[in-house]
Amino acid sequence: GWTRYADGGASRVRVPAREDGVLVLDVEVLVPESPYPVLAAAVSQRAWYLWVSPHLAGDSAHPRHLIPLTDPDEAERPRLVIGHSVGYDRARIQDERRLRRGQLAFVDTMSLHVAGRGLCTRQRPQWQRYARARRENDAEYLRVNSDTGRIFDVSSLNSLREVARHYCGLELSKERRSVFVEGSLREVRARFAALADYCARDVDATRRVFAHVLPAFRRKCPHAASFAGALAMLEAYLPVDGAWPAYVARSERLLGELSESVARRMRELAEDARRAGGPQDDAWLRCLDWTAEAQRFTKPRLRRDGSYAKGGAPRPVARQRLAGAPKWYRDLWDAKRGRIHVTVRSRVAPYLLKLRWRGFPLYYSAAHGWTFRVPAAEARSTESDGTQPPLASLRALRFARDADDPAYEPIPARDADGVYFKVPHPDGDAARCGSPL
């Protein structure tokens, strides 16, 4: 249960004191064991609190315990709970499971940060790459990507560690967190003091972050309805009944059926490509390795007169796999399934699906990742639709021409009529596109 620390002393309490109406909270879960909490820390203006699960304390044989925050007789008394990604903590609050709602409200410092100084999906990889360049003192990358520096200095990723560093200059160590992610109940007990300290430090960091993100949010979204909306978003429920497990089972079954449907269609496309017998004039199939392996035979056993001994005639090698099939098809063979196995993640998938970038066929380069081939006459085009830069402004890729060069790739090396460009990557020109899907 709860222990309250104030005025130099400690006392056992059922719930945080009624006068501590605003709490900054952090909850820890022992992930390998259960989704229920094992430890929580909170701070108010007057006191610190620590909650320990009865299961962790050895008073209960099961972990299914939730954290009480208010006395049922005082459920109408308002209480504000502040946390980072506080929805995760809220799911483990006992009060939120009551049919009759009390006056609990939640504020999420992560949501306030995202609204004021967050990164969009496209900015996140650029920010991470720029942060790595700063740590490694990569002056050339920092110079070329100076535009990213403008968002780097005014924003951060969403984790408490990054947000605390950005707003407060705090460096949070997450080394002890691994115990909750990978450890056991015995390890948590053995390192109890250190882990309680870790939880309390996260609470203190959240408190400091809150002092920055709330004013920033109010400046960005000054209307009271905006803050009311932020509170309302954290009051959501998903009511379920006895039919919920059946719904989950149906969803899982449908997912399996759809996944198998996609896999079956990919196999059909592979079989269609194999039946084509070769690349012919197909811009995608010509990129596959059509090298076929001839049928191998056992060594013949002969009599002195030169005739075959009994059972000595050459026979096809038993363990040879798919004799006569092209190499790309043989590489898809799954011995356990007894058939080819191809998914949308397979290297051949973009070829089988005949994917294009900007209307041009794709080609996978071992040196450059996924690229797209443009006829030489069109590669000099200066036209743009406004969403993509003109082709003439892109850097054409160069390929080794010497067949003895380890980097030699025969398809682009022999292609006198095509120009190859990289499929763009959010991390910039230096990064390779590993999967266009």
XYZ file of N, CA, C and O in Angstrom, residues 226-335:
440
model
N -9.262 24.512 -25.142
C -8.160 23.643 -25.547
C -7.670 22.808 -24.370
O -7.447 21.602 -24.483
N -7.502 23.467 -23.211
C -7.052 22.721 -22.038
C -8.136 21.765 -21.563
O -7.857 20.634 -21.145
N -9.386 22.190 -21.635
C -10.491 21.305 -21.254
C -10.518 20.068 -22.159
O -10.773 18.949 -21.704
N -10.210 20.286 -23.446
C -10.156 19.154 -24.368
C -9.039 18.194 -24.029
O -9.194 16.971 -24.116
N -7.872 18.761 -23.609
C -6.750 17.907 -23.219
C -7.122 17.035 -22.019
O -6.726 15.867 -21.922
N -7.904 17.585 -21.083
C -8.369 16.804 -19.935
C -9.389 15.757 -20.365
O -9.340 14.600 -19.925
N -10.317 16.157 -21.234
C -11.381 15.237 -21.653
C -10.826 14.046 -22.424
O -11.360 12.929 -22.328
N -9.772 14.256 -23.192
C -9.193 13.170 -23.962
C -8.652 12.059 -23.077
O -8.500 10.913 -23.513
N -8.362 12.386 -21.806
C -7.812 11.394 -20.889
C -8.892 10.785 -19.999
O -8.588 10.149 -18.995
N -10.151 10.973 -20.365
C -11.249 10.364 -19.619
C -11.930 9.251 -20.411
O -12.988 8.770 -20.036
N -11.344 8.833 -21.511
C -11.984 7.869 -22.402
C -12.063 6.485 -21.766
O -11.196 6.076 -20.996
N -13.107 5.771 -22.112
C -13.296 4.391 -21.693
C -13.654 3.550 -22.912
O -14.254 4.048 -23.862
N -13.341 2.269 -22.841
C -13.807 1.311 -23.830
C -14.592 0.247 -23.076
O -14.017 -0.722 -22.576
N -15.904 0.413 -22.933
C -16.693 -0.575 -22.185
C -16.741 -1.906 -22.944
O -16.909 -1.935 -24.162
N -16.553 -2.990 -22.221
C -16.607 -4.317 -22.823
C -17.484 -5.219 -21.972
O -17.748 -4.939 -20.804
N -17.960 -6.304 -22.590
C -18.749 -7.297 -21.844
C -18.187 -8.680 -22.146
O -17.078 -8.822 -22.662
N -18.972 -9.698 -21.873
C -18.499 -11.066 -22.064
C -18.185 -11.419 -23.499
O -17.523 -12.432 -23.752
N -18.663 -10.602 -24.448
C -18.405 -10.895 -25.865
C -17.022 -10.424 -26.311
O -16.610 -10.710 -27.430
N -16.312 -9.706 -25.443
C -15.013 -9.149 -25.831
C -14.013 -10.222 -26.269
O -13.379 -10.071 -27.313
N -13.835 -11.311 -25.511
C -12.882 -12.342 -25.970
C -13.237 -12.896 -27.343
O -12.353 -13.189 -28.154
N -14.552 -13.045 -27.612
C -14.962 -13.549 -28.926
C -14.616 -12.544 -30.024
O -14.215 -12.921 -31.130
N -14.763 -11.244 -29.712
C -14.402 -10.205 -30.681
C -12.906 -10.262 -30.987
O -12.491 -10.188 -32.147
N -12.091 -10.404 -29.950
C -10.647 -10.491 -30.141
C -10.299 -11.711 -30.989
O -9.480 -11.647 -31.905
N -10.965 -12.846 -30.679
C -10.691 -14.078 -31.426
C -11.067 -13.913 -32.897
O -10.341 -14.361 -33.793
N -12.224 -13.269 -33.160
C -12.639 -13.038 -34.558
C -11.648 -12.141 -35.270
O -11.302 -12.368 -36.434
N -11.184 -11.115 -34.574
C -10.223 -10.189 -35.181
C -8.921 -10.903 -35.521
O -8.345 -10.701 -36.598
N -8.449 -11.743 -34.587
C -7.214 -12.491 -34.837
C -7.397 -13.446 -36.015
O -6.498 -13.609 -36.845
N -8.562 -14.085 -36.074
C -8.821 -15.010 -37.177
C -8.866 -14.272 -38.513
O -8.300 -14.735 -39.512
N -9.529 -13.120 -38.521
C -9.613 -12.337 -39.755
C -8.229 -11.858 -40.182
O -7.892 -11.881 -41.367
N -7.422 -11.439 -39.206
C -6.057 -11.028 -39.517
C -5.299 -12.176 -40.160
O -4.589 -11.992 -41.161
N -5.432 -13.379 -39.578
C -4.766 -14.545 -40.147
C -5.223 -14.845 -41.558
O -4.409 -15.166 -42.440
N -6.541 -14.729 -41.795
C -7.083 -15.009 -43.129
C -6.580 -13.987 -44.150
O -6.214 -14.348 -45.277
N -6.566 -12.714 -43.748
C -6.100 -11.682 -44.669
C -4.603 -11.833 -44.950
O -4.146 -11.664 -46.083
N -3.834 -12.164 -43.900
C -2.397 -12.359 -44.090
C -2.134 -13.525 -45.037
O -1.270 -13.449 -45.916
N -2.894 -14.607 -44.861
C -2.725 -15.760 -45.733
C -3.153 -15.426 -47.161
O -2.553 -15.890 -48.134
N -4.196 -14.599 -47.294
C -4.649 -14.192 -48.623
C -3.553 -13.415 -49.352
O -3.301 -13.630 -50.541
N -2.891 -12.507 -48.613
C -1.795 -11.735 -49.208
C -0.649 -12.671 -49.597
O -0.081 -12.578 -50.693
N -0.306 -13.606 -48.676
C 0.794 -14.543 -48.949
C 0.470 -15.419 -50.153
O 1.341 -15.690 -50.990
N -0.787 -15.853 -50.247
C -1.192 -16.693 -51.376
C -1.081 -15.924 -52.683
O -0.601 -16.459 -53.698
N -1.494 -14.662 -52.667
C -1.408 -13.849 -53.884
C 0.052 -13.622 -54.280
O 0.387 -13.643 -55.471
N 0.930 -13.429 -53.286
C 2.346 -13.260 -53.590
C 2.922 -14.531 -54.214
O 3.729 -14.468 -55.151
N 2.489 -15.695 -53.723
C 2.966 -16.959 -54.314
C 2.483 -17.097 -55.753
O 3.217 -17.560 -56.631
N 1.238 -16.681 -55.984
C 0.697 -16.751 -57.349
C 1.500 -15.860 -58.295
O 1.798 -16.246 -59.437
N 1.861 -14.652 -57.813
C 2.651 -13.750 -58.654
C 4.024 -14.352 -58.947
O 4.554 -14.220 -60.057
N 4.603 -15.020 -57.947
C 5.904 -15.667 -58.144
C 5.800 -16.800 -59.164
O 6.672 -16.960 -60.028
N 4.729 -17.584 -59.063
C 4.548 -18.678 -60.018
C 4.324 -18.134 -61.422
O 4.834 -18.684 -62.404
N 3.551 -17.039 -61.533
C 3.338 -16.419 -62.854
C 4.663 -15.943 -63.440
O 4.922 -16.113 -64.639
N 5.511 -15.341 -62.600
C 6.808 -14.857 -63.078
C 7.689 -16.028 -63.516
O 8.386 -15.946 -64.529
N 7.646 -17.115 -62.753
C 8.466 -18.274 -63.121
C 8.014 -18.848 -64.459
O 8.840 -19.213 -65.300
N 6.700 -18.914 -64.664
C 6.173 -19.466 -65.923
C 6.532 -18.585 -67.111
O 6.520 -19.043 -68.251
N 6.834 -17.318 -66.855
C 7.234 -16.433 -67.958
C 8.513 -16.939 -68.614
O 8.793 -16.621 -69.772
N 9.299 -17.710 -67.838
C 10.475 -18.364 -68.403
C 11.688 -17.487 -68.564
O 12.744 -17.944 -68.982
N 11.590 -16.231 -68.246
C 12.727 -15.328 -68.389
C 12.261 -13.890 -68.318
O 11.061 -13.607 -68.317
N 13.192 -12.955 -68.278
C 12.823 -11.547 -68.111
C 12.138 -10.945 -69.314
O 11.343 -10.016 -69.183
N 12.448 -11.469 -70.522
C 11.903 -10.903 -71.752
C 12.098 -9.390 -71.737
O 13.188 -8.898 -71.525
N 11.034 -8.606 -71.950
C 11.175 -7.149 -71.959
C 10.578 -6.507 -70.716
O 10.292 -5.308 -70.707
N 10.355 -7.303 -69.675
C 9.739 -6.791 -68.458
C 10.765 -6.026 -67.625
O 11.812 -6.561 -67.256
N 10.462 -4.761 -67.297
C 11.411 -3.905 -66.577
C 11.689 -4.393 -65.169
O 12.712 -4.028 -64.577
N 10.785 -5.202 -64.603
C 10.970 -5.702 -63.241
C 11.573 -7.107 -63.247
O 12.512 -7.385 -62.503
N 11.044 -7.985 -64.082
C 11.536 -9.363 -64.089
C 12.983 -9.443 -64.541
O 13.717 -10.358 -64.147
N 13.431 -8.501 -65.330
C 14.822 -8.539 -65.788
C 15.798 -8.280 -64.639
O 16.999 -8.557 -64.756
N 15.289 -7.766 -63.516
C 16.146 -7.496 -62.357
C 16.362 -8.739 -61.492
O 17.184 -8.704 -60.570
N 15.613 -9.809 -61.751
C 15.749 -11.041 -60.982
C 16.877 -11.901 -61.549
O 17.228 -11.780 -62.725
N 17.412 -12.767 -60.708
C 18.492 -13.662 -61.132
C 17.868 -14.921 -61.733
O 17.309 -15.763 -61.022
N 17.984 -15.053 -63.051
C 17.347 -16.160 -63.768
C 18.311 -17.335 -63.990
O 17.997 -18.258 -64.750
N 19.439 -17.319 -63.309
C 20.394 -18.417 -63.454
C 19.766 -19.725 -62.995
O 19.311 -19.827 -61.848
N 19.719 -20.708 -63.886
C 19.123 -22.007 -63.554
C 20.215 -23.016 -63.238
O 21.305 -22.969 -63.808
N 19.930 -23.897 -62.334
C 20.865 -24.953 -61.979
C 20.476 -26.232 -62.707
O 19.343 -26.703 -62.576
N 21.405 -26.767 -63.483
C 21.114 -27.997 -64.244
C 20.901 -29.175 -63.305
O 21.408 -29.202 -62.187
N 20.127 -30.122 -63.805
C 19.886 -31.339 -63.029
C 21.202 -32.087 -62.802
O 21.982 -32.305 -63.729
N 21.458 -32.438 -61.539
C 22.649 -33.205 -61.213
C 22.269 -34.678 -61.080
O 21.145 -35.000 -60.652
N 23.238 -35.562 -61.451
C 22.981 -37.003 -61.412
C 24.040 -37.701 -60.566
O 25.156 -37.209 -60.391
N 23.663 -38.847 -60.061
C 24.624 -39.660 -59.314
C 25.681 -40.201 -60.259
O 25.479 -40.313 -61.472
N 26.833 -40.559 -59.683
C 27.922 -41.105 -60.480
C 27.568 -42.534 -60.922
O 27.150 -43.356 -60.102
N 27.711 -42.849 -62.226
C 27.334 -44.193 -62.688
C 28.321 -45.259 -62.201
O 29.494 -44.981 -61.954
N 27.799 -46.462 -62.051
C 28.647 -47.626 -61.732
C 28.608 -48.577 -62.928
O 27.506 -48.989 -63.364
N 29.793 -48.892 -63.478
C 29.883 -49.650 -64.734
C 30.506 -51.032 -64.496
O 31.339 -51.227 -63.591
N 30.063 -51.971 -65.384
C 30.729 -53.285 -65.415
C 32.002 -53.158 -66.260
O 32.270 -52.137 -66.885
N 32.778 -54.248 -66.257
C 34.016 -54.234 -67.042
C 33.766 -54.039 -68.520
O 34.593 -53.517 -69.261
N 32.591 -54.529 -68.964
C 32.299 -54.393 -70.392
C 31.733 -53.011 -70.740
O 31.339 -52.754 -71.877
N 31.651 -52.142 -69.772
C 31.180 -50.788 -70.031
C 29.697 -50.589 -69.818
O 29.207 -49.461 -69.884
N 28.959 -51.668 -69.586
C 27.520 -51.512 -69.330
C 27.297 -51.141 -67.870
O 28.178 -51.314 -67.017
N 26.120 -50.625 -67.616
C 25.787 -50.229 -66.251
C 25.649 -51.453 -65.355
O 25.034 -52.457 -65.732
N 26.217 -51.373 -64.158
C 25.979 -52.425 -63.165
C 24.540 -52.336 -62.697
O 23.844 -51.344 -62.943
N 24.087 -53.379 -62.008
C 22.709 -53.388 -61.524
C 22.494 -52.201 -60.564
O 23.193 -52.052 -59.563
N 21.519 -51.382 -60.913
C 21.246 -50.191 -60.109
C 22.291 -49.105 -60.240
O 22.305 -48.139 -59.471
N 23.181 -49.233 -61.222
C 24.279 -48.278 -61.342
C 24.052 -47.172 -62.344
O 24.938 -46.349 -62.570
N 22.888 -47.181 -62.982
C 22.603 -46.119 -63.951
C 22.492 -44.766 -63.230
O 22.042 -44.696 -62.082
N 22.938 -43.693 -63.864
C 22.846 -42.369 -63.222
C 21.397 -42.045 -62.864
O 20.479 -42.267 -63.663
N 21.197 -41.511 -61.649
C 19.869 -41.111 -61.190
C 19.930 -39.648 -60.731
O 20.977 -39.170 -60.262
N 18.828 -38.950 -60.838
C 18.824 -37.567 -60.327
C 19.209 -37.535 -58.850
O 18.767 -38.380 -58.062
N 20.036 -36.582 -58.479
C 20.452 -36.430 -57.077
C 19.210 -36.151 -56.228
O 18.420 -35.253 -56.544
N 19.067 -36.922 -55.162
C 17.840 -36.851 -54.369
C 17.656 -35.500 -53.693
O 16.541 -34.991 -53.584
N 18.745 -34.906 -53.207
C 18.624 -33.696 -52.398
C 18.772 -32.408 -53.195
O 18.803 -31.320 -52.620
N 18.864 -32.514 -54.508
C 18.948 -31.281 -55.294
C 17.608 -30.575 -55.265
O 16.558 -31.196 -55.458
N 17.627 -29.291 -55.049
C 16.406 -28.516 -54.865
C 16.029 -27.774 -56.141
O 16.776 -26.948 -56.644
N 14.864 -28.096 -56.675
C 14.287 -27.347 -57.796
C 15.240 -27.197 -58.976
O 15.543 -26.089 -59.430
N 15.706 -28.326 -59.475
C 16.577 -28.297 -60.655
C 15.864 -27.622 -61.813
O 14.688 -27.865 -62.081
N 16.585 -26.761 -62.500
C 16.030 -26.056 -63.652
C 15.303 -24.775 -63.305
O 15.002 -23.969 -64.197
N 14.995 -24.557 -62.015
C 14.293 -23.333 -61.613
C 15.294 -22.188 -61.497
O 16.461 -22.400 -61.164
N 14.867 -20.950 -61.763
C 15.783 -19.804 -61.636
C 16.189 -19.596 -60.175
O 15.470 -19.975 -59.250
N 17.337 -18.960 -59.997
C 17.864 -18.793 -58.643
C 16.928 -17.997 -57.749
O 16.763 -18.314 -56.564
N 16.304 -16.948 -58.245
C 15.434 -16.145 -57.390
C 14.285 -16.985 -56.853
O 13.838 -16.773 -55.712
N 13.821 -17.955 -57.653
C 12.731 -18.815 -57.216
C 13.235 -19.841 -56.199
O 12.570 -20.115 -55.190
N 14.420 -20.375 -56.442
C 14.995 -21.346 -55.502
C 15.232 -20.720 -54.137
O 15.068 -21.371 -53.102
N 15.598 -19.435 -54.132
C 15.856 -18.746 -52.860
C 14.587 -18.589 -52.026
O 14.669 -18.356 -50.812
N 13.431 -18.693 -52.652
C 12.158 -18.556 -51.931
C 11.667 -19.881 -51.356
O 10.687 -19.901 -50.609
N 12.349 -20.974 -51.694
C 11.853 -22.287 -51.301
C 11.975 -22.490 -49.792
O 12.993 -22.196 -49.179
N 10.885 -22.976 -49.185
C 10.858 -23.271 -47.756
C 10.683 -24.775 -47.600
O 9.606 -25.318 -47.888
N 11.746 -25.447 -47.159
C 11.717 -26.906 -47.074
C 10.664 -27.389 -46.087
O 10.019 -28.431 -46.309
